[in-house]
Structure formats: C-alpha cells, structure tokens
GROMACS .gro file of C-alpha atoms in nm:
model
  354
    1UNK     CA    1  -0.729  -3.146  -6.926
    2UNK     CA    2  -0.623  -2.826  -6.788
    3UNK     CA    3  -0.378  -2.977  -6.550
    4UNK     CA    4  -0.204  -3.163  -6.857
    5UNK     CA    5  -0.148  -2.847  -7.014
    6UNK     CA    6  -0.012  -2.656  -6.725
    7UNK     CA    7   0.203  -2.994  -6.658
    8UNK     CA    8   0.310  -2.902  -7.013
    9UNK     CA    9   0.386  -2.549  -6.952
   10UNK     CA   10   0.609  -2.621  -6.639
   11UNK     CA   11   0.789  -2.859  -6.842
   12UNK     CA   12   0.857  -2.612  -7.123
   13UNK     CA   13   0.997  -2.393  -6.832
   14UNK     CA   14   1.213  -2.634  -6.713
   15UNK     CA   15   1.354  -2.730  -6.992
   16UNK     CA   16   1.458  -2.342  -7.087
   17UNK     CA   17   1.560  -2.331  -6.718
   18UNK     CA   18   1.846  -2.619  -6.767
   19UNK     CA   19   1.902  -2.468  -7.107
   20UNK     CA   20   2.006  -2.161  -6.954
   21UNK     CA   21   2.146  -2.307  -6.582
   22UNK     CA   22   2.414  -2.460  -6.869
   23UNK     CA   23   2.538  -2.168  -6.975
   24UNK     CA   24   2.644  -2.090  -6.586
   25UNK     CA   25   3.017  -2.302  -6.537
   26UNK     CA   26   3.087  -2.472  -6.169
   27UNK     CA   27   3.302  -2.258  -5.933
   28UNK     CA   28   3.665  -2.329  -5.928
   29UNK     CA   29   3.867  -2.487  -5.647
   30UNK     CA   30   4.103  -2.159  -5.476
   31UNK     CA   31   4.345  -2.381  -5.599
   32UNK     CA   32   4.297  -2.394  -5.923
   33UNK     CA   33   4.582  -2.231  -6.168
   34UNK     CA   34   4.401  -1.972  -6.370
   35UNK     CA   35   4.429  -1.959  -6.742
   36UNK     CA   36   4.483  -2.197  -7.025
   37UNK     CA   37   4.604  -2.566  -7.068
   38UNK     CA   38   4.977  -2.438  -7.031
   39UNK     CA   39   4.928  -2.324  -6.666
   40UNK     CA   40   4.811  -2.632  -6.533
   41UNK     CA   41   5.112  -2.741  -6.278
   42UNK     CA   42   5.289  -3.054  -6.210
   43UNK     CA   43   5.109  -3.190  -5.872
   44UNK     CA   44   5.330  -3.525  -5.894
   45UNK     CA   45   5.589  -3.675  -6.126
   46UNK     CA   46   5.639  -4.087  -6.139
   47UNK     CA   47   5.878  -4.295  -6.276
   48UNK     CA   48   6.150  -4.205  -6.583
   49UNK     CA   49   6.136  -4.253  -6.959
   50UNK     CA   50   6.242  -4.529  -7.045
   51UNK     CA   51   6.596  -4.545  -7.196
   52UNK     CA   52   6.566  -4.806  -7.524
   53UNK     CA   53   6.875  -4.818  -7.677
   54UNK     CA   54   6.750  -4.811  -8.037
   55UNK     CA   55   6.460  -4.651  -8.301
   56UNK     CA   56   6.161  -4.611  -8.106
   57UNK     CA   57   5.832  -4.731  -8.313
   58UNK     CA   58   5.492  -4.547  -8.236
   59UNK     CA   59   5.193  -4.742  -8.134
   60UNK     CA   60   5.081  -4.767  -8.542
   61UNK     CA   61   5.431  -4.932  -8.612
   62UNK     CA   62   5.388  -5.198  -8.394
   63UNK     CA   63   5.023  -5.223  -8.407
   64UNK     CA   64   5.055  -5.311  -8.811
   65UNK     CA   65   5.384  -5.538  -8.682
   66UNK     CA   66   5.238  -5.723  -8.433
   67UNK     CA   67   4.885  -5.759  -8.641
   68UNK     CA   68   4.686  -5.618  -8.335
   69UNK     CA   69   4.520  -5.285  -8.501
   70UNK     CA   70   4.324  -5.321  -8.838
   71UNK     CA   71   4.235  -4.955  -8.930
   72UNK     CA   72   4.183  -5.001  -9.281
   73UNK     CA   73   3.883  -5.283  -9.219
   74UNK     CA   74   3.701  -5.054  -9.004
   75UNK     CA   75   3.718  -4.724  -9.239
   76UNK     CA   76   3.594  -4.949  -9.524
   77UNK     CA   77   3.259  -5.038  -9.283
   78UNK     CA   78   3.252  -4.775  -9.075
   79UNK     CA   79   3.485  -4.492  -9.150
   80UNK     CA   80   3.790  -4.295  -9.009
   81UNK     CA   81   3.919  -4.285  -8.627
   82UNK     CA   82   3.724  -4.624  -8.603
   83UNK     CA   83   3.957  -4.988  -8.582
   84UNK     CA   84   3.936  -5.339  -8.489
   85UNK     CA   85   4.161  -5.491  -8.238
   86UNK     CA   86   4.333  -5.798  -8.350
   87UNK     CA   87   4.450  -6.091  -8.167
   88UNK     CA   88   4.682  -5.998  -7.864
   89UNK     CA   89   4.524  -5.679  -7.827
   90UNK     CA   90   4.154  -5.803  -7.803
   91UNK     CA   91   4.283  -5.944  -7.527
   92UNK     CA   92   4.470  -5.693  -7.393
   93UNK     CA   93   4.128  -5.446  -7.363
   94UNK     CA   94   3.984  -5.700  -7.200
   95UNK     CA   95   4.249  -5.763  -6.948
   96UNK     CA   96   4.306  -5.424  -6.912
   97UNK     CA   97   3.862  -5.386  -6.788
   98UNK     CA   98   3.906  -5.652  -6.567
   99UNK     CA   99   4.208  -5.540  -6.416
  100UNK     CA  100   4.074  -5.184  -6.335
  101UNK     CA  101   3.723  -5.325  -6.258
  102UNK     CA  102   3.882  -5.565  -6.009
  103UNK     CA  103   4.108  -5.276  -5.879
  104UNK     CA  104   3.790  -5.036  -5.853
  105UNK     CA  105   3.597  -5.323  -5.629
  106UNK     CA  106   3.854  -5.362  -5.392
  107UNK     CA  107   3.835  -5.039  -5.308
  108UNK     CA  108   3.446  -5.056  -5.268
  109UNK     CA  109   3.290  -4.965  -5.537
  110UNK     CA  110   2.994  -5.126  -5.725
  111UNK     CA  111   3.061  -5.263  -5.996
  112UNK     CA  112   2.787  -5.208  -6.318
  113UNK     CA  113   2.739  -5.180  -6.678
  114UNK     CA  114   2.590  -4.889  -6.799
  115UNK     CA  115   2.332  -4.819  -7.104
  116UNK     CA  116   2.531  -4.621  -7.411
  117UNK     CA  117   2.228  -4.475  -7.489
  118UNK     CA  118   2.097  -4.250  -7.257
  119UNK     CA  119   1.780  -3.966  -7.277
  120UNK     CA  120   1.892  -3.630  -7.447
  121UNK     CA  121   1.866  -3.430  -7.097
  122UNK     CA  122   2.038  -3.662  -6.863
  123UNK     CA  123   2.358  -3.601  -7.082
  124UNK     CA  124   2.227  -3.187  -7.070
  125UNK     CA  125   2.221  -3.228  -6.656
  126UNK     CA  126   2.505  -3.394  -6.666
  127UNK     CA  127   2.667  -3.064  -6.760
  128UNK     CA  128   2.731  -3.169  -7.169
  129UNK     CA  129   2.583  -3.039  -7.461
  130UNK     CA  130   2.480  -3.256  -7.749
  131UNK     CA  131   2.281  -2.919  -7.892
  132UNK     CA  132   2.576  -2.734  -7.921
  133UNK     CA  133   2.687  -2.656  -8.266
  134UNK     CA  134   3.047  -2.844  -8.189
  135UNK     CA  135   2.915  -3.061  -7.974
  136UNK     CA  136   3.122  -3.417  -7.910
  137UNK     CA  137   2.807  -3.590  -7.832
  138UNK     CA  138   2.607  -3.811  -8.134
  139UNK     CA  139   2.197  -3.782  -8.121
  140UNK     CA  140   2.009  -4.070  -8.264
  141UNK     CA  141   1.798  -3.951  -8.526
  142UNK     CA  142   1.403  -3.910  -8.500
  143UNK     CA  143   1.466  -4.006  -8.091
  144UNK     CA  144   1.505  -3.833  -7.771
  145UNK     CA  145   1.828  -4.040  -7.740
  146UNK     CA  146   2.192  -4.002  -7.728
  147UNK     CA  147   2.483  -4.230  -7.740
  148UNK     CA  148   2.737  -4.183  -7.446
  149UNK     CA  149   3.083  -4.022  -7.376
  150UNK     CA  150   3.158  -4.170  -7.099
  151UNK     CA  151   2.971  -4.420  -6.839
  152UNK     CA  152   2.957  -4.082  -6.593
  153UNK     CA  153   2.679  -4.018  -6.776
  154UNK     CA  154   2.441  -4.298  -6.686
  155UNK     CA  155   2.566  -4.381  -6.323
  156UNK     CA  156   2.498  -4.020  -6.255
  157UNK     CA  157   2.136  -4.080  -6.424
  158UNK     CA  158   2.096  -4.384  -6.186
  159UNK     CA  159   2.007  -4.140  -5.873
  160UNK     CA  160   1.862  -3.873  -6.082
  161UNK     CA  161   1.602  -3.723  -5.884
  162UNK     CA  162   1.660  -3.959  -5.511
  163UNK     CA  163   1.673  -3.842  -5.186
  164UNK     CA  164   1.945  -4.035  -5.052
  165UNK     CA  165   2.036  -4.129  -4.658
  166UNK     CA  166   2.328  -3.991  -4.536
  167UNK     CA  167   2.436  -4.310  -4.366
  168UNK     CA  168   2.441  -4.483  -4.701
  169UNK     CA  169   2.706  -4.227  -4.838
  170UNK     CA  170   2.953  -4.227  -5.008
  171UNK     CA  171   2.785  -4.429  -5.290
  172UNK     CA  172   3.080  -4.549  -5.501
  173UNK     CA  173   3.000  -4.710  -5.880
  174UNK     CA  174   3.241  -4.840  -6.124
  175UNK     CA  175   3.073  -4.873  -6.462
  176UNK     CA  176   3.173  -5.042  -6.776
  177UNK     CA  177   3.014  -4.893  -7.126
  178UNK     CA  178   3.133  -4.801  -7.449
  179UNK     CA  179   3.202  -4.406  -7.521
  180UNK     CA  180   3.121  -4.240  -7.906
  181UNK     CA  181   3.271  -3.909  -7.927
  182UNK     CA  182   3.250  -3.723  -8.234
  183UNK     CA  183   3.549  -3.569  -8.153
  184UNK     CA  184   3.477  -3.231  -8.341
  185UNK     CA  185   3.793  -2.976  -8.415
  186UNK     CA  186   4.031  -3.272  -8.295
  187UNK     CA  187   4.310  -3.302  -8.556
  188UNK     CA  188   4.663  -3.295  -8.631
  189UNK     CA  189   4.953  -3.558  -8.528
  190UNK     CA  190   4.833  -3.546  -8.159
  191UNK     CA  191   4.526  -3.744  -8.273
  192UNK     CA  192   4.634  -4.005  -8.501
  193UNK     CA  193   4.590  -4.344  -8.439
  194UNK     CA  194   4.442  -4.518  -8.118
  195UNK     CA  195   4.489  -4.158  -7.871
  196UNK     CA  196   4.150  -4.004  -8.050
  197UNK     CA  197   3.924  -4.215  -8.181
  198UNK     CA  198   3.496  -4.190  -8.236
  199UNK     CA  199   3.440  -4.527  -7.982
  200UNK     CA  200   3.636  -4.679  -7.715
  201UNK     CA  201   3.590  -4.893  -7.415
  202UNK     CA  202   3.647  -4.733  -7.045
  203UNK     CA  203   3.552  -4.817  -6.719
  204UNK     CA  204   3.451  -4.542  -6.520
  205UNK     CA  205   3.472  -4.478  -6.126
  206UNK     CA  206   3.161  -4.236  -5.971
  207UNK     CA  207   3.084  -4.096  -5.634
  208UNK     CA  208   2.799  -3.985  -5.478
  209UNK     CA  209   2.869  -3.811  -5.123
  210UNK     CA  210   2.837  -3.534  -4.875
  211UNK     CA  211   2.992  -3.230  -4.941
  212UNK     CA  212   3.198  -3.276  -4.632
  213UNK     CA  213   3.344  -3.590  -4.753
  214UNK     CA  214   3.435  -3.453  -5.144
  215UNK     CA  215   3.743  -3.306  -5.134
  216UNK     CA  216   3.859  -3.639  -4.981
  217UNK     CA  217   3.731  -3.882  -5.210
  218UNK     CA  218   3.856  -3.657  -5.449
  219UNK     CA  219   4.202  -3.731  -5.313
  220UNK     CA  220   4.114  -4.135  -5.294
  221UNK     CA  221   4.063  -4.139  -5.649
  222UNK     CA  222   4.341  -3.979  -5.771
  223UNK     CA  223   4.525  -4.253  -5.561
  224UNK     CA  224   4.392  -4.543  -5.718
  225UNK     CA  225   4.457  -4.392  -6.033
  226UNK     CA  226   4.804  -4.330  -5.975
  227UNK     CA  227   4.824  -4.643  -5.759
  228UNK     CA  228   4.689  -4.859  -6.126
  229UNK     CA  229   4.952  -4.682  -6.360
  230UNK     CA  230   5.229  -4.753  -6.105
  231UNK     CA  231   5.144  -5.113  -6.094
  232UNK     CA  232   5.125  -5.110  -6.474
  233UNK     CA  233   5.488  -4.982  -6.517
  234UNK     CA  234   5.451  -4.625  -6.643
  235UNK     CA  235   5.607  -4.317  -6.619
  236UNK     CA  236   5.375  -4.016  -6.567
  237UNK     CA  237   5.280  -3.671  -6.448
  238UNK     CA  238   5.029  -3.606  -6.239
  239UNK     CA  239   4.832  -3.230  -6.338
  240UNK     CA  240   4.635  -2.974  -6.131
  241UNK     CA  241   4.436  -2.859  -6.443
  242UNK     CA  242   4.387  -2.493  -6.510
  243UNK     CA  243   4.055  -2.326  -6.516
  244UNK     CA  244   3.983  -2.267  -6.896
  245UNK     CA  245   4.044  -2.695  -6.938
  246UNK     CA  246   3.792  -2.754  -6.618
  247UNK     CA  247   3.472  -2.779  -6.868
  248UNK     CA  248   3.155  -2.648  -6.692
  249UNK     CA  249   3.120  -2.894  -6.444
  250UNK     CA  250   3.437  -2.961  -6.259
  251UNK     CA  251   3.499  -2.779  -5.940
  252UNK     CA  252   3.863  -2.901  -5.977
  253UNK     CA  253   4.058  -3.181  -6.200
  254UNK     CA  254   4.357  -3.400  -6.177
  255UNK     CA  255   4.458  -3.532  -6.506
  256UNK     CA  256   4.705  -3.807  -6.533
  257UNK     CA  257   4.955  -3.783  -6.836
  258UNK     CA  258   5.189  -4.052  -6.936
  259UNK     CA  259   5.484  -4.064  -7.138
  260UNK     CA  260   5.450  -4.190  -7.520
  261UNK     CA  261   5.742  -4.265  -7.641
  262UNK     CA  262   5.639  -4.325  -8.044
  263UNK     CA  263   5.457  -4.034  -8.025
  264UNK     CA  264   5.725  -3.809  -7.809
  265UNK     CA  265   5.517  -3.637  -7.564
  266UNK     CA  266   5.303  -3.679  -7.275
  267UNK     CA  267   4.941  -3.822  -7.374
  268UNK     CA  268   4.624  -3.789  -7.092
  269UNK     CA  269   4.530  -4.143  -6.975
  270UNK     CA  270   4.284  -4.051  -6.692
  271UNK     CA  271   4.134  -3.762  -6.512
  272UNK     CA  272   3.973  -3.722  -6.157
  273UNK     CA  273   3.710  -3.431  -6.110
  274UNK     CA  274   3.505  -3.283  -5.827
  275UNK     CA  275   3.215  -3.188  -5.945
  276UNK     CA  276   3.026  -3.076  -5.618
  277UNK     CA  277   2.718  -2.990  -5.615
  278UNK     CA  278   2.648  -2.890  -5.989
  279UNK     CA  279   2.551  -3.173  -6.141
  280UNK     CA  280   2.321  -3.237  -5.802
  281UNK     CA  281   2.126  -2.939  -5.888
  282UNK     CA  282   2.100  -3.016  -6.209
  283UNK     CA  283   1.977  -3.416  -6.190
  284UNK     CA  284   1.791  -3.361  -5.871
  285UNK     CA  285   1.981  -3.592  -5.586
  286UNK     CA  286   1.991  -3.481  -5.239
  287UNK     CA  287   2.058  -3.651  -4.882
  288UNK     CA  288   1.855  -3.641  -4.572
  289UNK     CA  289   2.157  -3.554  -4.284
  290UNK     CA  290   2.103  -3.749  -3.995
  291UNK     CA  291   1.918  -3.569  -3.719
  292UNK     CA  292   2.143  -3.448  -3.395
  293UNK     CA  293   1.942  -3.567  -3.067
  294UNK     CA  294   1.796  -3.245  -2.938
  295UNK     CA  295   1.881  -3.059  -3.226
  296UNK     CA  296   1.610  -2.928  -3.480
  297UNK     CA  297   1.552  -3.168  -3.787
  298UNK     CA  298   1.782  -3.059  -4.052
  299UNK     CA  299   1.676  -2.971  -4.412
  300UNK     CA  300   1.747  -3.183  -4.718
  301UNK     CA  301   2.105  -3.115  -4.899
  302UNK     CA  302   2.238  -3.161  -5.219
  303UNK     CA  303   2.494  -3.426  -5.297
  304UNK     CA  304   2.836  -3.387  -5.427
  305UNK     CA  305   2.962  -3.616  -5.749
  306UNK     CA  306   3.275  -3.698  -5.841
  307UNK     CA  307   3.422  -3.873  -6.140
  308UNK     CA  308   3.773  -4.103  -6.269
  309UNK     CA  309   3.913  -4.245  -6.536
  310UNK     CA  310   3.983  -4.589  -6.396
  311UNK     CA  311   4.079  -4.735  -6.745
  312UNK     CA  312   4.018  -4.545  -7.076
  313UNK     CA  313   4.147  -4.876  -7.338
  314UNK     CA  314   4.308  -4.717  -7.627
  315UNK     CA  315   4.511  -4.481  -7.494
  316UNK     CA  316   4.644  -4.767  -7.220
  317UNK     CA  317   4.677  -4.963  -7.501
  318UNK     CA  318   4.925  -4.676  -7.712
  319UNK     CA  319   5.057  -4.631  -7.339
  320UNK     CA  320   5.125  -5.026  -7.319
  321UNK     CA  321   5.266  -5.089  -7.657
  322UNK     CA  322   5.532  -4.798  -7.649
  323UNK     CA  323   5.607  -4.819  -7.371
  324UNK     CA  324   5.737  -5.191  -7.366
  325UNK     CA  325   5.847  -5.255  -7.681
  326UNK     CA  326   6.159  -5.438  -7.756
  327UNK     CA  327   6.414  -5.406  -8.012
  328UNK     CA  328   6.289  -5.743  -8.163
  329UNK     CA  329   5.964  -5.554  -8.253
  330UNK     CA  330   5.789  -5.791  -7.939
  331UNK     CA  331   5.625  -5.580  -7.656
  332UNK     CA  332   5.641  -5.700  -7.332
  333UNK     CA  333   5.285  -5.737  -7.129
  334UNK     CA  334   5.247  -5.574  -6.798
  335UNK     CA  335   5.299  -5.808  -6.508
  336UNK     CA  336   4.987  -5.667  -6.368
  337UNK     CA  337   4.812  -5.773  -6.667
  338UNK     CA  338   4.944  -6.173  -6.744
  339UNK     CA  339   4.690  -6.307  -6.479
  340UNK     CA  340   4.430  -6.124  -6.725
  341UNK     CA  341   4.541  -6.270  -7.056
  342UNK     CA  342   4.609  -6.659  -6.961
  343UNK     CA  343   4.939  -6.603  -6.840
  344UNK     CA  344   5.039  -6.425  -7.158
  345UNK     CA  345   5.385  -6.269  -7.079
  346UNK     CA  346   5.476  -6.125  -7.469
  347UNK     CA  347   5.298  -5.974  -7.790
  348UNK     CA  348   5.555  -6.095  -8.096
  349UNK     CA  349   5.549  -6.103  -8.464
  350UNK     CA  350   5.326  -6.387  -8.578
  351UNK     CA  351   5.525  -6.673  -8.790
  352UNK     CA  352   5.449  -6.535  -9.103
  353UNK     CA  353   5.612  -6.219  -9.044
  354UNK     CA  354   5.946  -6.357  -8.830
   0.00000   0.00000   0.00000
C-alpha cells in the first residue's frame, strides 16, 4: 500500500517535471537566422512560375469546376474548414499516399500506419501542448486521449521509453494517419480553402539515430523532399527557417514552399526538422554504443529524432490543381502520379458542365 502511494507521488512529480521541461525550447542550429518568419533565407530555389497565358483560377475555382471539392456538404455535417473530395480528387489523395509512401520505402524506410488517437502525454513529450490555452491539438472528452497533428506523434511514441542498439540505427518510419488541427488564430485569405483545414491526410517520414549521424539524415530528407516535388513538376523555394518559427522542438528546419498560382504567393508544402535529442529526453529512448575492444564499456546515450513532410494531401492537392490548369478549365495530372490513378492523364469538366 505504501509503495502505491509513493508510485503515485513520483508520478505526480513527473508529470510537473514534463510540464515544466516544456516550457524550456530546443537549442538552435549556429545556423539558424535569428528572428521572425521574414528572416528565414532562401537555402535553394527550383523551377519557374509557370507562364499561362490567360486568367489564372485558384484551387476553389476549379475545385467547384471540375466537381472535386464539396465544402458546403461537409459544413452542413461537420462544420467549416472541413470538405469532401469528389471524384478525380479522391483519387488524386490517394495517388498522391502511395506515391510518397512508395518514394519513402525506396529509400528505406518502414512503412506503417499510425493510431490518430494517441495518450495526452505522448503528444506533451513530443514537445506539443494540447493544455495550452491556444493549443492546435483536440482532447477527447472525459479521456486521457488526444487526436493527432501529425503521424510524428505516434512513430515517436513507438520507441518511447527503449534502449535501442546502435547497430540497428538509423531507424527510419514512414507513417500514414490522419491529422485534426484546430487550427486556432489561423484566418484571413492565406487560409481559405484546402491550404488550412481541421483534418487532412499526410504521410509522415521519422528518424531515430545517433547524434553523429543527425545532421546528415537531416540533409537526406530534405533531398527526398525536394527530389518528390521535382518529380511532381513544381516550382519551389527551399527555406532555412528562422528561430522564432522553429517551435520548441526543432534544433533546425527546412521548409519547402511552392508557388500557388490562384492564390499568388508561395504556400508551405513540407518541412524537415532536427530535433536532436529533445524529444529523446522527453519520451525516454536511448542507444547502447557499441563497445571499442579494450576500451571501457560506454554509457547509454540518448537518441536523436528527426521529422518530414513526405506528402501533406491538401496543400499538394491546391499545389497540383494550380499549378496545371489549362485554359479549358481541365488540369493536367502529374506524370509521376498517372501510374497511381489508372493511367489517368487529365481532370476535365464532367458532361454536364461542357
């Protein structure tokens, strides 16, 4: 009896511990540009706009057009920044998570689907806050439980508290989930339509590693990333993020912006952050190094994470659709893509509307 109470009281501790370890950000990267959003620099730049030749429709144009985005339907059931996807571009999410899934295993990762519910202090260790009086996270009433923001979230839960071997590192996951976001203060013309909305589809790329080997994978996934959107056909900036857009667990982040032509500005499609050890700490994982011969047994480390946007859908999807419309009103589909939609080489007007 008495040790269940002091098991209680350590808990308690604990708990106040992380509570307070959150209110401590990550280092930054030397790197890093200091300061707000506008002082994040241009690391990269890929491709041009492209050059159309006549009125330019946003994503909501040709969405309502083409019959692929229902907005209407879902605020009558479930309310604003919510939306079906309609014909063509049911397909197109789906092509778009097995293209990046595919692209994510060739490079060695594992592929999984992730929970979208996950335990109230994973998504605290994980270095959110769904307490937090603005917080973008949604509890589950009368539960302990959480619905996810992104699939980093439960991969990193996976090896909460292991003691991994460091010949089995880097772990690499790719994991599929849905993301809720209750996207609180977001408003304006930079969120209408698909680029903020409260659920999406994304397929997530996570590393666990030594902290020799970070900075490295770090690179590698910015790669693929850029490597994916190249294939895809876009035109996009690559960002070294400044330190007040970091959030409190990135060491350092790449974000990837492309070029939305409907909406006349860049848009974020991805991002790529080092994480290094803070999230460790926080969810417990270390790595036994391998012992030298003659050399005396080293002590257990922590691990470094990482995590990538490998495909967040909607905003591929605004990407996709103004970036290859035609004057017709048809948008042309990726090549990348047509092996994931049948072959599928054109969204057009259905007969109704020609």
């Amino acid at each position: 009896e008495q040790i269940a109470v002091l098991e209680q009281a350590v808990e308690a501790v604990q708990m106040e511990l992380q509570r307070e370890g959150q209110k401590v950000p990550n280092m930054t990267h030397p790197e890093v540009p200091v300061g707000g959003e506008e002082q994040s620099t241009t690391l990269e730049t890929v491709g041009d706009k492209p050059d159309f030749g006549f009125a330019v429709r946003d994503h909501l144009e040709l969405g309502e057009k083409l019959d692929l985005i229902d907005f209407e339907s879902a605020a009558d059931v479930t309310g604003s920044k919510f939306y079906y996807l309609r014909n063509e571009a049911a397909l197109l999410e789906l092509a778009l998570v097995n293209y990046s899934m595919s692209k994510a295993v060739s490079r060695g990762f594992v592929p999984m689907i992730t929970p979208d519910l996950v335990r109230t202090e994973v998504l605290e260790k994980c270095g959110f806050q769904p307490r937090a009086e603005n917080t973008q996270n949604y509890s589950i009433a009368g539960s302990d439980l959480c619905l996810t923001g992104t699939a980093e979230i439960p991969l990193g839960g996976s090896v909460m508290n292991s003691l991994l071997e460091e010949p089995a590192l880097p772990l690499k996951m790719a994991g599929y989930g849905r993301c809720f976001r209750t996207e609180a203060g977001a408003a304006g013309a930079a969120s209408k339509g698909l680029y903020r909305v409260h659920q999406f589809s994304k397929v997530e790329m996570f590393v666990v590693c030594t902290p020799e080997q970070s900075d490295q994978l770090h690179q590698e996934l910015i790669d693929i990333e850029i490597e994916m959107f190249k294939e895809l056909g876009l035109h996009f900036k690559v960002m070294d993020m400044a330190s007040h857009d970091l959030g409190a667990p990135a060491y350092r982040k790449f974000d990837i912006e492309a070029w939305m032509p409907g909406m006349e500005r860049y848009g974020e499609i991805s991002s790529a952050s080092n994480c290094t050890d803070y999230q460790a700490r926080r969810l417990s994982i270390r790595y036994r190094p391998t012992a030298k011969p003659g050399k005396k047994k080293p002590k257990n480390l922590f691990v470094h994470t990482l995590n990538a946007t490998a495909c967040a859908v909607p905003r591929m999807i605004v990407a996709i659709l103004e970036n290859f419309q035609q004057e017709d009103g048809s948008v042309l589909i990726p090549e990348a893509l047509q092996p994931y939609m049948g072959g599928m080489k054109k969204m057009q007007p259905k007969e109704k509307d020609k």
